[in-house]
Amino acid sequence: MQQRETIIVLDFGGQYNQLIARRVRECGVYCEIYSYRTPLETIRAKNPRGIILTGGPNSVYDPASATCTADLFAMGVPVLGICYGSQLMMHLLGGRVERAPEREYGKTEVYVDTESLLFQEVNPTTICWMSHNDYISQAAPGFKVIAHTDHCPVAAVEAPDKGLYAVQFHPEVLHTQQGSLMLSNFVYKVCGCAGDWKMDSFVEQSIQNIRAKVGNGKVLCALSGGVDSSVAAVMLAKAVGRQLTCVFVDHGLLRKDEGDQVEAVFGPEGPYDLNFIRVNAQQRFYDKLAGQDDPETKRKIIGEEFIRVFEEEAKKIGRVDYLVQGTIYPDVVESGLGGESAVIKSHHNVGGLPDYVDFKEIIEPLRDLFKDEVRAAGRELGLPEALVARQPFPGPGLAVRIIGAVTPEKVRMVQEADAIFREEMANFGLANAASQYFAALTNMRSVGVMGDERTYDYAVALRAVSTSDFMTAESVQLPWELLGKVTSRIVNEVPHVNRVLYDCTGKPPATIEFE
Ligand code: GLN
């Protein structure tokens, strides 16, 4: 197989490392993230077309700081240093970096030399995002200054004969208005990439690779109905057809009609030729959850029961050769396997192999993809838009959107309320106005009056947040007419709800989900 053109991002602990890789891929060039500790031989062996050094929290003149060998700059591979990466390049090659008399933070006017390959087609004065305390007071010998700001004499440098470029600002964040153009200039004009990272060829190549690997082996996939497992399943179905068995456990905590939607795609009436097993385990989960009101206990019960059910099905199937997992690239990076970021969470999909299925190997067809690329792959594979564009949904499902103990009746209440909310968001043309929105059932009951009769019923809370990374989020200002319409429909159509509340809290201090 011909090697894919690759740009390597060397991660010095900056906040935007994944963003750099995503932007490069948006330019049509494949990109991977590695820790700055990665030995030079390992990097060389990957045969990269270019290397990008990220930002980072340290100061290069501090001896304990993250660093790399100066040999990196002499490999004949183009290097772009960003922020800390730019300072490090200058520091290692004989320039001077020190505490800036004035720190720069935020959108800043930068005056660039449009003769440089890096700034082709960029406006001579362009807004860039700055976030630094140190600055390059003197460029390294052999480097030409190609940008400055009112406070920063060296905002970018180049040594084009060596393929070395460095920028003090962050081209990867959207606040840098022409950042994508600069990154594209780097990968195409400096590194000479052809741009072979295309979703159609990725999908086609993956299908061929899977076919070659699996041979006539048997493959098992646990379907949750979420985007990742669905895309992985379809890819496998296209590759090996009936050698694939998908087990879909309906725990009775899905959104309204979601189980049937999954069955419509993957079941016998759907377009794919595979073995599909739907386990209607709703009652088992409800029985186990009865009377349990502690959020962590609820999560644990659901997780364990899920494994039990899956295990029973796997036993019926017998030995399989491969187990499919929907691991995606951020899971890999955040588990500390890719970049430098501290282990943010040990992801359930990475490392922890399920010991309840007898199989010889794991297949992770989406391991190299960012979330938006997974959706693009899903579209390429012909998955319905409703499935591909699905909002994030917690693994334990609606159990975390029902405060207190779960009962089948409460599940129905929250399903109906949520469906009404989603339907009206679409009717108002706002289906994409928030990153995530849903209804939750609070455990609060209060007095109301309906048809001249006293009621003592539940309150539904609506939540809509906007976020780019799901780490922080803001409550979205929804139009009052929409909230009014949803409220009146919910109290009229969902029995035992007499009050609808809107959650105005951001994250932090709240979380996106309720629990
Ligand atoms: N820590 C360095 C500085 O303050 C680099 C900052 C960065 O990479 N964002 O200048």
PDB file of N, CA, C and O in Angstrom, residues 134-194:
ATOM      1  N   ASP A 134       6.150  35.350  26.598  1.00  0.00           N
ATOM      2  CA  ASP A 134       7.525  35.483  26.136  1.00  0.00           C
ATOM      3  C   ASP A 134       7.498  35.989  24.707  1.00  0.00           C
ATOM      4  O   ASP A 134       6.462  35.917  24.042  1.00  0.00           O
ATOM      5  N   TYR A 135       8.614  36.468  24.219  1.00  0.00           N
ATOM      6  CA  TYR A 135       8.679  36.846  22.807  1.00  0.00           C
ATOM      7  C   TYR A 135      10.074  36.607  22.262  1.00  0.00           C
ATOM      8  O   TYR A 135      11.030  36.432  23.011  1.00  0.00           O
ATOM      9  N   ILE A 136      10.138  36.579  20.950  1.00  0.00           N
ATOM     10  CA  ILE A 136      11.419  36.397  20.282  1.00  0.00           C
ATOM     11  C   ILE A 136      12.016  37.791  20.134  1.00  0.00           C
ATOM     12  O   ILE A 136      11.492  38.614  19.368  1.00  0.00           O
ATOM     13  N   SER A 137      13.064  38.075  20.909  1.00  0.00           N
ATOM     14  CA  SER A 137      13.632  39.425  20.826  1.00  0.00           C
ATOM     15  C   SER A 137      14.643  39.481  19.695  1.00  0.00           C
ATOM     16  O   SER A 137      14.954  40.551  19.180  1.00  0.00           O
ATOM     17  N   GLN A 138      15.158  38.312  19.313  1.00  0.00           N
ATOM     18  CA  GLN A 138      16.103  38.308  18.193  1.00  0.00           C
ATOM     19  C   GLN A 138      15.967  36.988  17.426  1.00  0.00           C
ATOM     20  O   GLN A 138      16.033  35.906  18.037  1.00  0.00           O
ATOM     21  N   ALA A 139      15.762  37.069  16.130  1.00  0.00           N
ATOM     22  CA  ALA A 139      15.628  35.854  15.319  1.00  0.00           C
ATOM     23  C   ALA A 139      16.972  35.129  15.253  1.00  0.00           C
ATOM     24  O   ALA A 139      18.025  35.745  15.420  1.00  0.00           O
ATOM     25  N   ALA A 140      16.925  33.841  15.026  1.00  0.00           N
ATOM     26  CA  ALA A 140      18.163  33.058  14.903  1.00  0.00           C
ATOM     27  C   ALA A 140      18.884  33.459  13.615  1.00  0.00           C
ATOM     28  O   ALA A 140      18.241  33.904  12.655  1.00  0.00           O
ATOM     29  N   PRO A 141      20.210  33.286  13.583  1.00  0.00           N
ATOM     30  CA  PRO A 141      20.978  33.633  12.380  1.00  0.00           C
ATOM     31  C   PRO A 141      20.450  32.887  11.153  1.00  0.00           C
ATOM     32  O   PRO A 141      20.088  31.711  11.249  1.00  0.00           O
ATOM     33  N   GLY A 142      20.398  33.585  10.028  1.00  0.00           N
ATOM     34  CA  GLY A 142      19.921  32.946   8.797  1.00  0.00           C
ATOM     35  C   GLY A 142      18.416  33.051   8.615  1.00  0.00           C
ATOM     36  O   GLY A 142      17.873  32.625   7.601  1.00  0.00           O
ATOM     37  N   PHE A 143      17.725  33.609   9.609  1.00  0.00           N
ATOM     38  CA  PHE A 143      16.262  33.750   9.500  1.00  0.00           C
ATOM     39  C   PHE A 143      15.882  35.184   9.160  1.00  0.00           C
ATOM     40  O   PHE A 143      16.523  36.134   9.623  1.00  0.00           O
ATOM     41  N   LYS A 144      14.836  35.300   8.375  1.00  0.00           N
ATOM     42  CA  LYS A 144      14.345  36.615   7.998  1.00  0.00           C
ATOM     43  C   LYS A 144      13.009  36.851   8.716  1.00  0.00           C
ATOM     44  O   LYS A 144      12.162  35.943   8.765  1.00  0.00           O
ATOM     45  N   VAL A 145      12.844  38.046   9.250  1.00  0.00           N
ATOM     46  CA  VAL A 145      11.577  38.361   9.913  1.00  0.00           C
ATOM     47  C   VAL A 145      10.526  38.639   8.845  1.00  0.00           C
ATOM     48  O   VAL A 145      10.752  39.450   7.939  1.00  0.00           O
ATOM     49  N   ILE A 146       9.397  37.944   8.909  1.00  0.00           N
ATOM     50  CA  ILE A 146       8.370  38.118   7.871  1.00  0.00           C
ATOM     51  C   ILE A 146       7.035  38.609   8.433  1.00  0.00           C
ATOM     52  O   ILE A 146       6.040  38.676   7.714  1.00  0.00           O
ATOM     53  N   ALA A 147       7.008  38.917   9.734  1.00  0.00           N
ATOM     54  CA  ALA A 147       5.804  39.536  10.296  1.00  0.00           C
ATOM     55  C   ALA A 147       6.142  40.205  11.613  1.00  0.00           C
ATOM     56  O   ALA A 147       7.050  39.774  12.321  1.00  0.00           O
ATOM     57  N   HIS A 148       5.392  41.264  11.941  1.00  0.00           N
ATOM     58  CA  HIS A 148       5.539  41.901  13.255  1.00  0.00           C
ATOM     59  C   HIS A 148       4.203  42.505  13.661  1.00  0.00           C
ATOM     60  O   HIS A 148       3.283  42.607  12.840  1.00  0.00           O
ATOM     61  N   THR A 149       4.103  42.865  14.916  1.00  0.00           N
ATOM     62  CA  THR A 149       2.912  43.564  15.403  1.00  0.00           C
ATOM     63  C   THR A 149       3.393  44.837  16.095  1.00  0.00           C
ATOM     64  O   THR A 149       4.597  45.079  16.176  1.00  0.00           O
ATOM     65  N   ASP A 150       2.462  45.609  16.642  1.00  0.00           N
ATOM     66  CA  ASP A 150       2.873  46.840  17.322  1.00  0.00           C
ATOM     67  C   ASP A 150       3.734  46.550  18.548  1.00  0.00           C
ATOM     68  O   ASP A 150       4.529  47.390  18.963  1.00  0.00           O
ATOM     69  N   HIS A 151       3.539  45.369  19.154  1.00  0.00           N
ATOM     70  CA  HIS A 151       4.288  45.058  20.374  1.00  0.00           C
ATOM     71  C   HIS A 151       5.331  43.981  20.173  1.00  0.00           C
ATOM     72  O   HIS A 151       6.106  43.698  21.075  1.00  0.00           O
ATOM     73  N   CYS A 152       5.304  43.331  19.033  1.00  0.00           N
ATOM     74  CA  CYS A 152       6.109  42.131  18.869  1.00  0.00           C
ATOM     75  C   CYS A 152       6.933  42.277  17.591  1.00  0.00           C
ATOM     76  O   CYS A 152       6.399  42.210  16.484  1.00  0.00           O
ATOM     77  N   PRO A 153       8.246  42.531  17.748  1.00  0.00           N
ATOM     78  CA  PRO A 153       9.071  42.787  16.560  1.00  0.00           C
ATOM     79  C   PRO A 153       9.240  41.547  15.679  1.00  0.00           C
ATOM     80  O   PRO A 153       9.443  41.671  14.475  1.00  0.00           O
ATOM     81  N   VAL A 154       9.130  40.357  16.272  1.00  0.00           N
ATOM     82  CA  VAL A 154       9.309  39.122  15.498  1.00  0.00           C
ATOM     83  C   VAL A 154       8.055  38.259  15.652  1.00  0.00           C
ATOM     84  O   VAL A 154       7.958  37.414  16.541  1.00  0.00           O
ATOM     85  N   ALA A 155       7.076  38.486  14.798  1.00  0.00           N
ATOM     86  CA  ALA A 155       5.847  37.697  14.892  1.00  0.00           C
ATOM     87  C   ALA A 155       5.881  36.504  13.949  1.00  0.00           C
ATOM     88  O   ALA A 155       5.056  35.593  14.057  1.00  0.00           O
ATOM     89  N   ALA A 156       6.828  36.497  13.012  1.00  0.00           N
ATOM     90  CA  ALA A 156       7.028  35.324  12.149  1.00  0.00           C
ATOM     91  C   ALA A 156       8.392  35.434  11.491  1.00  0.00           C
ATOM     92  O   ALA A 156       8.866  36.534  11.211  1.00  0.00           O
ATOM     93  N   VAL A 157       9.031  34.275  11.277  1.00  0.00           N
ATOM     94  CA  VAL A 157      10.338  34.248  10.612  1.00  0.00           C
ATOM     95  C   VAL A 157      10.368  33.114   9.603  1.00  0.00           C
ATOM     96  O   VAL A 157       9.559  32.187   9.665  1.00  0.00           O
ATOM     97  N   GLU A 158      11.331  33.182   8.696  1.00  0.00           N
ATOM     98  CA  GLU A 158      11.512  32.087   7.746  1.00  0.00           C
ATOM     99  C   GLU A 158      12.975  31.903   7.396  1.00  0.00           C
ATOM    100  O   GLU A 158      13.767  32.850   7.438  1.00  0.00           O
ATOM    101  N   ALA A 159      13.302  30.646   7.065  1.00  0.00           N
ATOM    102  CA  ALA A 159      14.577  30.340   6.415  1.00  0.00           C
ATOM    103  C   ALA A 159      14.177  29.404   5.279  1.00  0.00           C
ATOM    104  O   ALA A 159      14.247  28.187   5.407  1.00  0.00           O
ATOM    105  N   PRO A 160      13.699  29.992   4.170  1.00  0.00           N
ATOM    106  CA  PRO A 160      13.042  29.175   3.140  1.00  0.00           C
ATOM    107  C   PRO A 160      13.946  28.100   2.538  1.00  0.00           C
ATOM    108  O   PRO A 160      13.467  27.020   2.190  1.00  0.00           O
ATOM    109  N   ASP A 161      15.243  28.396   2.445  1.00  0.00           N
ATOM    110  CA  ASP A 161      16.160  27.398   1.877  1.00  0.00           C
ATOM    111  C   ASP A 161      16.189  26.123   2.730  1.00  0.00           C
ATOM    112  O   ASP A 161      16.415  25.037   2.238  1.00  0.00           O
ATOM    113  N   LYS A 162      15.907  26.251   4.027  1.00  0.00           N
ATOM    114  CA  LYS A 162      15.884  25.075   4.901  1.00  0.00           C
ATOM    115  C   LYS A 162      14.456  24.583   5.161  1.00  0.00           C
ATOM    116  O   LYS A 162      14.253  23.602   5.870  1.00  0.00           O
ATOM    117  N   GLY A 163      13.499  25.304   4.646  1.00  0.00           N
ATOM    118  CA  GLY A 163      12.098  24.900   4.862  1.00  0.00           C
ATOM    119  C   GLY A 163      11.620  25.177   6.274  1.00  0.00           C
ATOM    120  O   GLY A 163      10.710  24.519   6.775  1.00  0.00           O
ATOM    121  N   LEU A 164      12.251  26.162   6.951  1.00  0.00           N
ATOM    122  CA  LEU A 164      11.880  26.421   8.343  1.00  0.00           C
ATOM    123  C   LEU A 164      11.050  27.708   8.454  1.00  0.00           C
ATOM    124  O   LEU A 164      11.432  28.751   7.921  1.00  0.00           O
ATOM    125  N   TYR A 165       9.938  27.602   9.163  1.00  0.00           N
ATOM    126  CA  TYR A 165       9.024  28.734   9.343  1.00  0.00           C
ATOM    127  C   TYR A 165       8.563  28.759  10.791  1.00  0.00           C
ATOM    128  O   TYR A 165       8.450  27.703  11.432  1.00  0.00           O
ATOM    129  N   ALA A 166       8.284  29.936  11.309  1.00  0.00           N
ATOM    130  CA  ALA A 166       7.815  30.020  12.683  1.00  0.00           C
ATOM    131  C   ALA A 166       6.878  31.211  12.820  1.00  0.00           C
ATOM    132  O   ALA A 166       7.145  32.281  12.258  1.00  0.00           O
ATOM    133  N   VAL A 167       5.782  30.993  13.538  1.00  0.00           N
ATOM    134  CA  VAL A 167       4.832  32.092  13.770  1.00  0.00           C
ATOM    135  C   VAL A 167       4.520  32.190  15.267  1.00  0.00           C
ATOM    136  O   VAL A 167       4.308  31.181  15.923  1.00  0.00           O
ATOM    137  N   GLN A 168       4.497  33.408  15.767  1.00  0.00           N
ATOM    138  CA  GLN A 168       4.221  33.623  17.183  1.00  0.00           C
ATOM    139  C   GLN A 168       2.727  33.441  17.495  1.00  0.00           C
ATOM    140  O   GLN A 168       2.346  33.057  18.581  1.00  0.00           O
ATOM    141  N   PHE A 169       1.890  33.678  16.498  1.00  0.00           N
ATOM    142  CA  PHE A 169       0.436  33.577  16.725  1.00  0.00           C
ATOM    143  C   PHE A 169      -0.062  32.154  16.453  1.00  0.00           C
ATOM    144  O   PHE A 169       0.716  31.264  16.111  1.00  0.00           O
ATOM    145  N   HIS A 170      -1.356  31.964  16.619  1.00  0.00           N
ATOM    146  CA  HIS A 170      -1.947  30.631  16.454  1.00  0.00           C
ATOM    147  C   HIS A 170      -2.798  30.566  15.180  1.00  0.00           C
ATOM    148  O   HIS A 170      -3.958  30.971  15.201  1.00  0.00           O
ATOM    149  N   PRO A 171      -2.256  30.044  14.082  1.00  0.00           N
ATOM    150  CA  PRO A 171      -3.049  29.985  12.844  1.00  0.00           C
ATOM    151  C   PRO A 171      -4.211  28.994  12.944  1.00  0.00           C
ATOM    152  O   PRO A 171      -5.157  29.070  12.167  1.00  0.00           O
ATOM    153  N   GLU A 172      -4.154  28.059  13.905  1.00  0.00           N
ATOM    154  CA  GLU A 172      -5.163  26.988  13.976  1.00  0.00           C
ATOM    155  C   GLU A 172      -6.496  27.443  14.570  1.00  0.00           C
ATOM    156  O   GLU A 172      -7.517  26.799  14.359  1.00  0.00           O
ATOM    157  N   VAL A 173      -6.499  28.550  15.343  1.00  0.00           N
ATOM    158  CA  VAL A 173      -7.779  28.954  15.939  1.00  0.00           C
ATOM    159  C   VAL A 173      -8.528  29.878  14.982  1.00  0.00           C
ATOM    160  O   VAL A 173      -7.928  30.619  14.210  1.00  0.00           O
ATOM    161  N   LEU A 174      -9.836  29.823  15.038  1.00  0.00           N
ATOM    162  CA  LEU A 174     -10.631  30.540  14.040  1.00  0.00           C
ATOM    163  C   LEU A 174     -10.496  32.053  14.159  1.00  0.00           C
ATOM    164  O   LEU A 174     -10.743  32.781  13.206  1.00  0.00           O
ATOM    165  N   HIS A 175     -10.082  32.537  15.355  1.00  0.00           N
ATOM    166  CA  HIS A 175      -9.876  33.978  15.512  1.00  0.00           C
ATOM    167  C   HIS A 175      -8.772  34.496  14.599  1.00  0.00           C
ATOM    168  O   HIS A 175      -8.688  35.690  14.341  1.00  0.00           O
ATOM    169  N   THR A 176      -7.887  33.607  14.165  1.00  0.00           N
ATOM    170  CA  THR A 176      -6.885  34.025  13.182  1.00  0.00           C
ATOM    171  C   THR A 176      -7.552  33.939  11.828  1.00  0.00           C
ATOM    172  O   THR A 176      -7.783  32.855  11.289  1.00  0.00           O
ATOM    173  N   GLN A 177      -7.907  35.132  11.291  1.00  0.00           N
ATOM    174  CA  GLN A 177      -8.838  35.137  10.151  1.00  0.00           C
ATOM    175  C   GLN A 177      -8.340  34.374   8.931  1.00  0.00           C
ATOM    176  O   GLN A 177      -9.110  33.747   8.231  1.00  0.00           O
ATOM    177  N   GLN A 178      -7.027  34.411   8.679  1.00  0.00           N
ATOM    178  CA  GLN A 178      -6.526  33.708   7.497  1.00  0.00           C
ATOM    179  C   GLN A 178      -5.624  32.535   7.885  1.00  0.00           C
ATOM    180  O   GLN A 178      -4.751  32.118   7.127  1.00  0.00           O
ATOM    181  N   GLY A 179      -5.892  31.995   9.069  1.00  0.00           N
ATOM    182  CA  GLY A 179      -5.064  30.903   9.602  1.00  0.00           C
ATOM    183  C   GLY A 179      -5.077  29.655   8.732  1.00  0.00           C
ATOM    184  O   GLY A 179      -4.031  29.025   8.506  1.00  0.00           O
ATOM    185  N   SER A 180      -6.263  29.300   8.224  1.00  0.00           N
ATOM    186  CA  SER A 180      -6.337  28.094   7.398  1.00  0.00           C
ATOM    187  C   SER A 180      -5.534  28.254   6.114  1.00  0.00           C
ATOM    188  O   SER A 180      -4.897  27.316   5.650  1.00  0.00           O
ATOM    189  N   LEU A 181      -5.571  29.486   5.584  1.00  0.00           N
ATOM    190  CA  LEU A 181      -4.800  29.764   4.372  1.00  0.00           C
ATOM    191  C   LEU A 181      -3.301  29.607   4.648  1.00  0.00           C
ATOM    192  O   LEU A 181      -2.562  29.032   3.844  1.00  0.00           O
ATOM    193  N   MET A 182      -2.859  30.079   5.805  1.00  0.00           N
ATOM    194  CA  MET A 182      -1.436  29.970   6.143  1.00  0.00           C
ATOM    195  C   MET A 182      -1.043  28.497   6.296  1.00  0.00           C
ATOM    196  O   MET A 182       0.008  28.069   5.810  1.00  0.00           O
ATOM    197  N   LEU A 183      -1.895  27.718   6.958  1.00  0.00           N
ATOM    198  CA  LEU A 183      -1.575  26.296   7.126  1.00  0.00           C
ATOM    199  C   LEU A 183      -1.587  25.581   5.777  1.00  0.00           C
ATOM    200  O   LEU A 183      -0.754  24.720   5.504  1.00  0.00           O
ATOM    201  N   SER A 184      -2.533  25.995   4.952  1.00  0.00           N
ATOM    202  CA  SER A 184      -2.599  25.408   3.616  1.00  0.00           C
ATOM    203  C   SER A 184      -1.349  25.788   2.813  1.00  0.00           C
ATOM    204  O   SER A 184      -0.766  24.958   2.114  1.00  0.00           O
ATOM    205  N   ASN A 185      -0.904  27.034   2.937  1.00  0.00           N
ATOM    206  CA  ASN A 185       0.349  27.442   2.278  1.00  0.00           C
ATOM    207  C   ASN A 185       1.509  26.588   2.766  1.00  0.00           C
ATOM    208  O   ASN A 185       2.357  26.168   1.986  1.00  0.00           O
ATOM    209  N   PHE A 186       1.543  26.331   4.080  1.00  0.00           N
ATOM    210  CA  PHE A 186       2.636  25.515   4.614  1.00  0.00           C
ATOM    211  C   PHE A 186       2.599  24.114   3.999  1.00  0.00           C
ATOM    212  O   PHE A 186       3.605  23.635   3.469  1.00  0.00           O
ATOM    213  N   VAL A 187       1.444  23.445   4.046  1.00  0.00           N
ATOM    214  CA  VAL A 187       1.440  22.050   3.586  1.00  0.00           C
ATOM    215  C   VAL A 187       1.567  21.930   2.057  1.00  0.00           C
ATOM    216  O   VAL A 187       2.213  21.008   1.572  1.00  0.00           O
ATOM    217  N   TYR A 188       1.000  22.877   1.319  1.00  0.00           N
ATOM    218  CA  TYR A 188       1.081  22.761  -0.148  1.00  0.00           C
ATOM    219  C   TYR A 188       2.316  23.439  -0.732  1.00  0.00           C
ATOM    220  O   TYR A 188       3.055  22.859  -1.502  1.00  0.00           O
ATOM    221  N   LYS A 189       2.539  24.717  -0.334  1.00  0.00           N
ATOM    222  CA  LYS A 189       3.602  25.486  -0.992  1.00  0.00           C
ATOM    223  C   LYS A 189       4.972  25.175  -0.397  1.00  0.00           C
ATOM    224  O   LYS A 189       5.955  25.112  -1.106  1.00  0.00           O
ATOM    225  N   VAL A 190       5.029  24.974   0.932  1.00  0.00           N
ATOM    226  CA  VAL A 190       6.318  24.698   1.554  1.00  0.00           C
ATOM    227  C   VAL A 190       6.616  23.195   1.514  1.00  0.00           C
ATOM    228  O   VAL A 190       7.679  22.772   1.072  1.00  0.00           O
ATOM    229  N   CYS A 191       5.677  22.367   1.966  1.00  0.00           N
ATOM    230  CA  CYS A 191       5.941  20.923   2.052  1.00  0.00           C
ATOM    231  C   CYS A 191       5.702  20.214   0.717  1.00  0.00           C
ATOM    232  O   CYS A 191       6.093  19.065   0.550  1.00  0.00           O
ATOM    233  N   GLY A 192       5.019  20.869  -0.193  1.00  0.00           N
ATOM    234  CA  GLY A 192       4.778  20.260  -1.503  1.00  0.00           C
ATOM    235  C   GLY A 192       3.808  19.088  -1.486  1.00  0.00           C
ATOM    236  O   GLY A 192       3.896  18.174  -2.305  1.00  0.00           O
ATOM    237  N   CYS A 193       2.890  19.090  -0.547  1.00  0.00           N
ATOM    238  CA  CYS A 193       1.915  17.992  -0.499  1.00  0.00           C
ATOM    239  C   CYS A 193       0.977  18.072  -1.701  1.00  0.00           C
ATOM    240  O   CYS A 193       0.744  19.141  -2.262  1.00  0.00           O
ATOM    241  N   ALA A 194       0.412  16.908  -2.052  1.00  0.00           N
ATOM    242  CA  ALA A 194      -0.540  16.861  -3.162  1.00  0.00           C
ATOM    243  C   ALA A 194      -1.975  16.900  -2.651  1.00  0.00           C
ATOM    244  O   ALA A 194      -2.904  17.205  -3.397  1.00  0.00           O
TER     245      ALA A 194
END
